[in-house]
């Protein structure tokens, strides 16, 4: 009798383990985030009526954020440089949600023009009387080898991804400390957690953001209702490769490559909103093998480096051969 109970328990444990392994194989986020997506608070409840300022809302992740936040009933401030694209996004938000025209404020903004940030922030706060959540999403990536790349590109990446983001945060934060509440969510990247070949400057800029916001979080510990979070997505469908810096500031990417292997933007943004609704302070959002890499990196950095070195080598070889370096990390793509 005892033996059979033990046997049953053993089989249950095995089943439990198999379920967990299967969950991990199909995981597209870190455990805390995925747990929040199963059991946590729903973005539709938490974000309804919140005033959310999204930078980089004219395409990609920021555009999708606008649509999903509109469906949640958030009031929106949409920023980026291209006003016509923001107006298009605003129209689509109104068409696809219960929001009215007056619930969305288009506020053109260039993160590089830091001298305008105080005035832009004032306009953002005045429009709805407050900003509850700032989503620092604007940014550009890089596709070039360090040895070939002008130092101006490194400056450009730091000016935009790091200083532009810090500058807007510096303007918005006093408004939040005054009110004693708010959220600042910054879209970093897997390149903020691990090294990525062809993106030395981009990875440096995202590591800088990680360091900045992790440190800021501690400085704000006297404000328990101010929520600081960073989001680290892996490859996601967007315009990021087309818009990436290359060897020189004004040289465009020769081919944007294939998007098929990337995570759908809608899934990435859904997980982001789940993370925001549940105060997840660092979100890892990526399809395998990246979550596995993150966990290996956390616990066995040297072994993880050994594995990523192999993936990185293939990426560099593909790039040097004029092939699409973004399509495959493990194999050479068939076509250029
Ligand atoms: N897609 C991915 O695979 C991926 C992975 C990890 C992290 N990320 C991060 O996700 C964020 C969004 O990127 P995305 O993938 O959605 O790429 P995207 O489609 O190229 O969008 C980038 C956004 O940034 C805005 N932007 C660029 N320069 C700007 C400036 N000087 N001032 C203000 N806004 C500016 C662009 O708008 P305008 O051109 O109209 O200004 C655009 O709305 C970035 O921070 C990126 O690093 C993306």
GROMACS .gro file of C-alpha atoms and ligand atoms in nm:
model
  384
    1UNK     CA    1   0.000   0.000   0.000
    2UNK     CA    2   0.274   0.242   0.107
    3UNK     CA    3   0.475   0.147  -0.193
    4UNK     CA    4   0.190   0.221  -0.432
    5UNK     CA    5   0.137   0.566  -0.276
    6UNK     CA    6   0.507   0.631  -0.321
    7UNK     CA    7   0.486   0.513  -0.679
    8UNK     CA    8   0.190   0.743  -0.745
    9UNK     CA    9   0.378   1.033  -0.586
   10UNK     CA   10   0.681   0.955  -0.796
   11UNK     CA   11   0.472   0.960  -1.115
   12UNK     CA   12   0.310   1.288  -1.010
   13UNK     CA   13   0.650   1.443  -0.946
   14UNK     CA   14   0.771   1.322  -1.283
   15UNK     CA   15   0.462   1.465  -1.452
   16UNK     CA   16   0.513   1.794  -1.266
   17UNK     CA   17   0.874   1.805  -1.385
   18UNK     CA   18   0.779   1.725  -1.745
   19UNK     CA   19   0.513   1.999  -1.741
   20UNK     CA   20   0.770   2.248  -1.613
   21UNK     CA   21   1.025   2.147  -1.876
   22UNK     CA   22   0.759   2.179  -2.147
   23UNK     CA   23   0.657   2.521  -2.009
   24UNK     CA   24   1.020   2.629  -2.019
   25UNK     CA   25   1.069   2.505  -2.376
   26UNK     CA   26   0.777   2.718  -2.489
   27UNK     CA   27   0.846   3.009  -2.251
   28UNK     CA   28   0.868   3.349  -2.413
   29UNK     CA   29   0.938   3.544  -2.097
   30UNK     CA   30   1.089   3.521  -1.753
   31UNK     CA   31   0.909   3.316  -1.489
   32UNK     CA   32   0.774   3.613  -1.291
   33UNK     CA   33   0.626   3.770  -1.601
   34UNK     CA   34   0.471   3.445  -1.724
   35UNK     CA   35   0.329   3.377  -1.380
   36UNK     CA   36   0.177   3.726  -1.380
   37UNK     CA   37   0.026   3.657  -1.722
   38UNK     CA   38  -0.149   3.346  -1.585
   39UNK     CA   39  -0.243   3.456  -1.236
   40UNK     CA   40  -0.179   3.830  -1.210
   41UNK     CA   41  -0.384   4.146  -1.241
   42UNK     CA   42  -0.523   4.219  -1.587
   43UNK     CA   43  -0.393   4.526  -1.775
   44UNK     CA   44  -0.753   4.605  -1.878
   45UNK     CA   45  -0.839   4.661  -1.511
   46UNK     CA   46  -0.523   4.835  -1.392
   47UNK     CA   47  -0.449   5.059  -1.691
   48UNK     CA   48  -0.803   5.181  -1.759
   49UNK     CA   49  -0.815   5.560  -1.722
   50UNK     CA   50  -0.438   5.590  -1.666
   51UNK     CA   51  -0.256   5.863  -1.859
   52UNK     CA   52   0.029   5.693  -2.045
   53UNK     CA   53   0.297   5.880  -2.239
   54UNK     CA   54   0.458   5.656  -2.503
   55UNK     CA   55   0.771   5.769  -2.687
   56UNK     CA   56   0.853   5.608  -3.020
   57UNK     CA   57   0.479   5.560  -3.084
   58UNK     CA   58   0.506   5.610  -3.461
   59UNK     CA   59   0.608   5.251  -3.542
   60UNK     CA   60   0.691   4.904  -3.414
   61UNK     CA   61   0.657   4.832  -3.043
   62UNK     CA   62   0.547   5.187  -2.956
   63UNK     CA   63   0.271   5.181  -3.219
   64UNK     CA   64   0.142   4.846  -3.088
   65UNK     CA   65   0.161   4.982  -2.732
   66UNK     CA   66  -0.069   5.264  -2.842
   67UNK     CA   67  -0.327   5.020  -2.986
   68UNK     CA   68  -0.327   4.784  -2.686
   69UNK     CA   69  -0.330   5.067  -2.430
   70UNK     CA   70  -0.621   5.227  -2.619
   71UNK     CA   71  -0.810   4.896  -2.590
   72UNK     CA   72  -0.735   4.895  -2.216
   73UNK     CA   73  -0.896   5.241  -2.190
   74UNK     CA   74  -0.579   5.436  -2.109
   75UNK     CA   75  -0.558   5.799  -2.218
   76UNK     CA   76  -0.257   5.845  -2.440
   77UNK     CA   77   0.018   6.092  -2.519
   78UNK     CA   78   0.190   5.975  -2.836
   79UNK     CA   79   0.540   6.101  -2.916
   80UNK     CA   80   0.807   6.052  -3.182
   81UNK     CA   81   0.951   6.280  -3.451
   82UNK     CA   82   0.709   6.200  -3.737
   83UNK     CA   83   0.384   6.381  -3.659
   84UNK     CA   84   0.201   6.238  -3.963
   85UNK     CA   85   0.271   5.883  -3.846
   86UNK     CA   86   0.156   5.968  -3.493
   87UNK     CA   87  -0.167   6.110  -3.636
   88UNK     CA   88  -0.219   5.786  -3.830
   89UNK     CA   89  -0.163   5.582  -3.512
   90UNK     CA   90  -0.404   5.807  -3.322
   91UNK     CA   91  -0.675   5.758  -3.588
   92UNK     CA   92  -0.631   5.378  -3.577
   93UNK     CA   93  -0.646   5.384  -3.194
   94UNK     CA   94  -0.977   5.571  -3.205
   95UNK     CA   95  -1.113   5.333  -3.471
   96UNK     CA   96  -1.016   5.020  -3.277
   97UNK     CA   97  -1.115   5.118  -2.922
   98UNK     CA   98  -1.369   5.311  -2.718
   99UNK     CA   99  -1.136   5.611  -2.692
  100UNK     CA  100  -1.245   5.942  -2.838
  101UNK     CA  101  -1.031   6.192  -3.026
  102UNK     CA  102  -0.980   6.399  -2.712
  103UNK     CA  103  -0.839   6.099  -2.521
  104UNK     CA  104  -0.525   6.095  -2.735
  105UNK     CA  105  -0.273   6.378  -2.752
  106UNK     CA  106  -0.016   6.378  -3.032
  107UNK     CA  107   0.301   6.543  -2.906
  108UNK     CA  108   0.589   6.542  -3.156
  109UNK     CA  109   0.921   6.501  -2.978
  110UNK     CA  110   1.282   6.456  -3.080
  111UNK     CA  111   1.478   6.286  -2.803
  112UNK     CA  112   1.798   6.437  -2.942
  113UNK     CA  113   1.674   6.794  -2.885
  114UNK     CA  114   1.715   6.790  -2.510
  115UNK     CA  115   1.662   7.165  -2.481
  116UNK     CA  116   1.294   7.109  -2.578
  117UNK     CA  117   1.224   6.838  -2.320
  118UNK     CA  118   1.116   7.067  -2.035
  119UNK     CA  119   0.863   7.243  -2.257
  120UNK     CA  120   0.737   6.912  -2.408
  121UNK     CA  121   0.694   6.759  -2.062
  122UNK     CA  122   0.503   7.066  -1.945
  123UNK     CA  123   0.269   7.029  -2.245
  124UNK     CA  124   0.224   6.656  -2.175
  125UNK     CA  125   0.137   6.712  -1.808
  126UNK     CA  126  -0.091   7.010  -1.880
  127UNK     CA  127  -0.293   6.828  -2.144
  128UNK     CA  128  -0.457   6.568  -1.915
  129UNK     CA  129  -0.349   6.727  -1.585
  130UNK     CA  130  -0.103   6.446  -1.514
  131UNK     CA  131   0.116   6.169  -1.653
  132UNK     CA  132   0.070   5.838  -1.469
  133UNK     CA  133   0.311   5.627  -1.672
  134UNK     CA  134   0.597   5.723  -1.901
  135UNK     CA  135   0.704   5.450  -2.143
  136UNK     CA  136   1.054   5.531  -2.271
  137UNK     CA  137   1.038   5.331  -2.590
  138UNK     CA  138   1.216   5.541  -2.857
  139UNK     CA  139   1.546   5.402  -2.969
  140UNK     CA  140   1.764   5.288  -3.256
  141UNK     CA  141   1.977   4.980  -3.301
  142UNK     CA  142   2.303   4.909  -3.487
  143UNK     CA  143   2.421   4.668  -3.755
  144UNK     CA  144   2.796   4.711  -3.800
  145UNK     CA  145   3.126   4.571  -3.682
  146UNK     CA  146   3.313   4.779  -3.427
  147UNK     CA  147   3.629   4.785  -3.641
  148UNK     CA  148   3.443   4.948  -3.932
  149UNK     CA  149   3.222   5.187  -3.738
  150UNK     CA  150   3.271   5.561  -3.698
  151UNK     CA  151   3.287   5.693  -3.341
  152UNK     CA  152   3.003   5.932  -3.442
  153UNK     CA  153   2.771   5.630  -3.452
  154UNK     CA  154   2.862   5.547  -3.092
  155UNK     CA  155   2.792   5.906  -2.996
  156UNK     CA  156   2.460   5.894  -3.186
  157UNK     CA  157   2.351   5.578  -3.005
  158UNK     CA  158   2.441   5.717  -2.664
  159UNK     CA  159   2.278   6.055  -2.735
  160UNK     CA  160   1.951   5.894  -2.842
  161UNK     CA  161   1.913   5.573  -2.644
  162UNK     CA  162   2.075   5.689  -2.321
  163UNK     CA  163   2.084   6.067  -2.281
  164UNK     CA  164   1.754   6.130  -2.463
  165UNK     CA  165   1.581   5.876  -2.239
  166UNK     CA  166   1.744   6.006  -1.921
  167UNK     CA  167   1.659   6.364  -2.018
  168UNK     CA  168   1.284   6.296  -2.056
  169UNK     CA  169   1.288   6.090  -1.735
  170UNK     CA  170   1.453   6.381  -1.553
  171UNK     CA  171   1.172   6.613  -1.663
  172UNK     CA  172   0.885   6.375  -1.578
  173UNK     CA  173   1.011   6.234  -1.247
  174UNK     CA  174   0.960   6.551  -1.033
  175UNK     CA  175   0.592   6.548  -1.138
  176UNK     CA  176   0.567   6.190  -1.008
  177UNK     CA  177   0.756   6.253  -0.682
  178UNK     CA  178   0.530   6.554  -0.619
  179UNK     CA  179   0.224   6.333  -0.660
  180UNK     CA  180   0.389   6.042  -0.480
  181UNK     CA  181   0.298   5.798  -0.755
  182UNK     CA  182   0.371   5.707  -1.114
  183UNK     CA  183   0.553   5.462  -1.334
  184UNK     CA  184   0.856   5.488  -1.560
  185UNK     CA  185   0.897   5.193  -1.791
  186UNK     CA  186   1.197   5.182  -2.022
  187UNK     CA  187   1.234   4.956  -2.321
  188UNK     CA  188   1.585   4.817  -2.296
  189UNK     CA  189   1.672   4.496  -2.484
  190UNK     CA  190   1.834   4.156  -2.451
  191UNK     CA  191   2.134   4.361  -2.560
  192UNK     CA  192   2.105   4.526  -2.217
  193UNK     CA  193   2.163   4.186  -2.054
  194UNK     CA  194   2.405   4.006  -2.284
  195UNK     CA  195   2.654   4.107  -2.552
  196UNK     CA  196   2.534   4.110  -2.914
  197UNK     CA  197   2.778   4.112  -3.207
  198UNK     CA  198   2.721   4.382  -3.473
  199UNK     CA  199   2.562   4.589  -3.196
  200UNK     CA  200   2.850   4.690  -2.968
  201UNK     CA  201   2.728   5.049  -2.937
  202UNK     CA  202   2.363   4.948  -2.908
  203UNK     CA  203   2.445   4.690  -2.639
  204UNK     CA  204   2.653   4.951  -2.456
  205UNK     CA  205   2.361   5.196  -2.467
  206UNK     CA  206   2.111   4.939  -2.339
  207UNK     CA  207   2.349   4.820  -2.064
  208UNK     CA  208   2.380   5.186  -1.965
  209UNK     CA  209   2.001   5.214  -1.940
  210UNK     CA  210   1.985   4.899  -1.728
  211UNK     CA  211   2.248   5.039  -1.490
  212UNK     CA  212   2.082   5.379  -1.477
  213UNK     CA  213   1.729   5.259  -1.400
  214UNK     CA  214   1.837   4.986  -1.157
  215UNK     CA  215   2.026   5.253  -0.961
  216UNK     CA  216   1.748   5.509  -0.984
  217UNK     CA  217   1.506   5.253  -0.842
  218UNK     CA  218   1.709   5.249  -0.518
  219UNK     CA  219   1.724   5.627  -0.499
  220UNK     CA  220   1.345   5.633  -0.514
  221UNK     CA  221   1.291   5.386  -0.232
  222UNK     CA  222   1.122   5.658  -0.024
  223UNK     CA  223   0.849   5.663  -0.292
  224UNK     CA  224   0.702   5.312  -0.279
  225UNK     CA  225   0.429   5.408  -0.526
  226UNK     CA  226   0.670   5.510  -0.798
  227UNK     CA  227   0.730   5.211  -1.015
  228UNK     CA  228   1.048   5.179  -1.223
  229UNK     CA  229   1.079   4.895  -1.469
  230UNK     CA  230   1.296   4.790  -1.761
  231UNK     CA  231   1.180   4.570  -2.046
  232UNK     CA  232   1.430   4.344  -2.222
  233UNK     CA  233   1.283   4.210  -2.545
  234UNK     CA  234   1.460   3.974  -2.784
  235UNK     CA  235   1.398   4.002  -3.159
  236UNK     CA  236   1.050   4.149  -3.218
  237UNK     CA  237   0.881   4.241  -3.548
  238UNK     CA  238   0.925   4.616  -3.610
  239UNK     CA  239   1.122   4.868  -3.816
  240UNK     CA  240   1.424   4.837  -3.586
  241UNK     CA  241   1.661   4.685  -3.843
  242UNK     CA  242   1.565   4.929  -4.124
  243UNK     CA  243   1.628   5.219  -3.886
  244UNK     CA  244   1.952   5.084  -3.738
  245UNK     CA  245   2.277   5.276  -3.744
  246UNK     CA  246   2.553   5.124  -3.957
  247UNK     CA  247   2.920   5.215  -4.009
  248UNK     CA  248   2.844   5.586  -4.062
  249UNK     CA  249   2.571   5.808  -3.920
  250UNK     CA  250   2.390   5.852  -4.251
  251UNK     CA  251   2.447   5.514  -4.416
  252UNK     CA  252   2.125   5.308  -4.419
  253UNK     CA  253   2.107   4.932  -4.362
  254UNK     CA  254   2.144   4.756  -4.699
  255UNK     CA  255   1.871   4.498  -4.636
  256UNK     CA  256   1.625   4.491  -4.345
  257UNK     CA  257   1.618   4.109  -4.355
  258UNK     CA  258   1.344   3.867  -4.273
  259UNK     CA  259   1.106   3.911  -3.979
  260UNK     CA  260   0.954   3.562  -3.978
  261UNK     CA  261   1.166   3.428  -3.692
  262UNK     CA  262   1.087   3.726  -3.466
  263UNK     CA  263   0.829   3.749  -3.191
  264UNK     CA  264   0.500   3.908  -3.303
  265UNK     CA  265   0.482   4.267  -3.177
  266UNK     CA  266   0.139   4.205  -3.029
  267UNK     CA  267   0.270   3.927  -2.800
  268UNK     CA  268   0.566   4.135  -2.684
  269UNK     CA  269   0.340   4.429  -2.600
  270UNK     CA  270   0.081   4.211  -2.426
  271UNK     CA  271   0.352   4.077  -2.195
  272UNK     CA  272   0.479   4.431  -2.136
  273UNK     CA  273   0.135   4.546  -2.028
  274UNK     CA  274   0.097   4.242  -1.802
  275UNK     CA  275   0.434   4.331  -1.647
  276UNK     CA  276   0.330   4.694  -1.595
  277UNK     CA  277  -0.004   4.594  -1.443
  278UNK     CA  278   0.177   4.361  -1.201
  279UNK     CA  279   0.476   4.583  -1.112
  280UNK     CA  280   0.730   4.348  -1.268
  281UNK     CA  281   1.055   4.540  -1.230
  282UNK     CA  282   1.255   4.369  -1.504
  283UNK     CA  283   1.085   4.189  -1.791
  284UNK     CA  284   1.259   3.938  -2.013
  285UNK     CA  285   1.050   3.893  -2.327
  286UNK     CA  286   1.191   3.664  -2.593
  287UNK     CA  287   1.137   3.333  -2.763
  288UNK     CA  288   1.376   3.046  -2.696
  289UNK     CA  289   1.670   3.009  -2.689
  290UNK     CA  290   1.697   3.356  -2.535
  291UNK     CA  291   1.519   3.293  -2.202
  292UNK     CA  292   1.746   2.990  -2.158
  293UNK     CA  293   2.047   3.213  -2.233
  294UNK     CA  294   1.933   3.469  -1.974
  295UNK     CA  295   1.903   3.207  -1.703
  296UNK     CA  296   2.237   3.049  -1.796
  297UNK     CA  297   2.393   3.397  -1.799
  298UNK     CA  298   2.256   3.459  -1.452
  299UNK     CA  299   2.386   3.139  -1.295
  300UNK     CA  300   2.674   3.019  -1.514
  301UNK     CA  301   2.816   3.326  -1.691
  302UNK     CA  302   3.126   3.157  -1.832
  303UNK     CA  303   2.933   2.862  -1.975
  304UNK     CA  304   2.673   3.102  -2.120
  305UNK     CA  305   2.955   3.302  -2.279
  306UNK     CA  306   3.087   2.980  -2.439
  307UNK     CA  307   2.744   2.911  -2.597
  308UNK     CA  308   2.675   3.270  -2.707
  309UNK     CA  309   3.023   3.288  -2.856
  310UNK     CA  310   2.922   3.013  -3.099
  311UNK     CA  311   2.597   3.186  -3.194
  312UNK     CA  312   2.779   3.519  -3.226
  313UNK     CA  313   3.045   3.370  -3.452
  314UNK     CA  314   2.780   3.251  -3.699
  315UNK     CA  315   2.612   3.591  -3.692
  316UNK     CA  316   2.939   3.770  -3.769
  317UNK     CA  317   3.031   3.519  -4.043
  318UNK     CA  318   2.689   3.565  -4.207
  319UNK     CA  319   2.726   3.942  -4.189
  320UNK     CA  320   3.075   3.939  -4.338
  321UNK     CA  321   2.955   3.714  -4.620
  322UNK     CA  322   2.680   3.965  -4.702
  323UNK     CA  323   2.409   3.728  -4.577
  324UNK     CA  324   2.119   3.823  -4.352
  325UNK     CA  325   2.274   3.813  -4.005
  326UNK     CA  326   1.935   3.855  -3.837
  327UNK     CA  327   1.764   3.552  -3.984
  328UNK     CA  328   1.954   3.274  -3.816
  329UNK     CA  329   2.186   3.252  -3.523
  330UNK     CA  330   2.256   2.881  -3.556
  331UNK     CA  331   2.268   2.822  -3.930
  332UNK     CA  332   2.365   3.009  -4.240
  333UNK     CA  333   2.064   3.153  -4.426
  334UNK     CA  334   2.019   3.011  -4.777
  335UNK     CA  335   1.986   3.345  -4.955
  336UNK     CA  336   2.156   3.680  -4.928
  337LIG     N1  337   1.229   4.520  -3.233
  337LIG     C1  338   1.319   4.456  -3.162
  337LIG     O1  339   1.365   4.347  -3.201
  337LIG     C2  340   1.366   4.515  -3.032
  337LIG     C3  341   1.433   4.430  -2.943
  337LIG     C4  342   1.476   4.482  -2.823
  337LIG     C5  343   1.453   4.615  -2.792
  337LIG     N2  344   1.390   4.696  -2.880
  337LIG     C6  345   1.370   4.835  -2.842
  337LIG     O2  346   1.235   4.869  -2.861
  337LIG     C7  347   1.223   5.009  -2.879
  337LIG     C8  348   1.129   5.035  -2.997
  337LIG     O3  349   1.191   4.989  -3.115
  337LIG     P1  350   1.111   4.918  -3.232
  337LIG     O4  351   1.160   4.780  -3.240
  337LIG     O5  352   0.967   4.942  -3.222
  337LIG     O6  353   1.175   4.995  -3.358
  337LIG     P2  354   1.113   5.100  -3.458
  337LIG     O7  355   0.996   5.042  -3.527
  337LIG     O8  356   1.228   5.146  -3.541
  337LIG     O9  357   1.063   5.219  -3.365
  337LIG     C9  358   1.151   5.312  -3.309
  337LIG    C10  359   1.075   5.434  -3.264
  337LIG    O10  360   1.168   5.528  -3.209
  337LIG    C11  361   1.139   5.657  -3.259
  337LIG     N3  362   1.257   5.742  -3.265
  337LIG    C12  363   1.371   5.722  -3.336
  337LIG     N4  364   1.453   5.826  -3.320
  337LIG    C13  365   1.390   5.915  -3.239
  337LIG    C14  366   1.421   6.043  -3.188
  337LIG     N5  367   1.536   6.106  -3.221
  337LIG     N6  368   1.334   6.105  -3.106
  337LIG    C15  369   1.217   6.045  -3.075
  337LIG     N7  370   1.180   5.925  -3.119
  337LIG    C16  371   1.264   5.861  -3.202
  337LIG    C17  372   1.084   5.630  -3.400
  337LIG    O11  373   0.997   5.734  -3.442
  337LIG     P3  374   1.037   5.856  -3.540
  337LIG    O12  375   1.126   5.802  -3.647
  337LIG    O13  376   0.903   5.903  -3.590
  337LIG    O14  377   1.101   5.957  -3.453
  337LIG    C18  378   1.002   5.504  -3.378
  337LIG    O15  379   0.872   5.537  -3.336
  337LIG    C19  380   1.365   5.060  -2.899
  337LIG    O16  381   1.410   5.120  -2.779
  337LIG    C20  382   1.445   4.935  -2.928
  337LIG    O17  383   1.580   4.947  -2.889
  337LIG    C21  384   1.344   4.648  -2.999
   0.00000   0.00000   0.00000
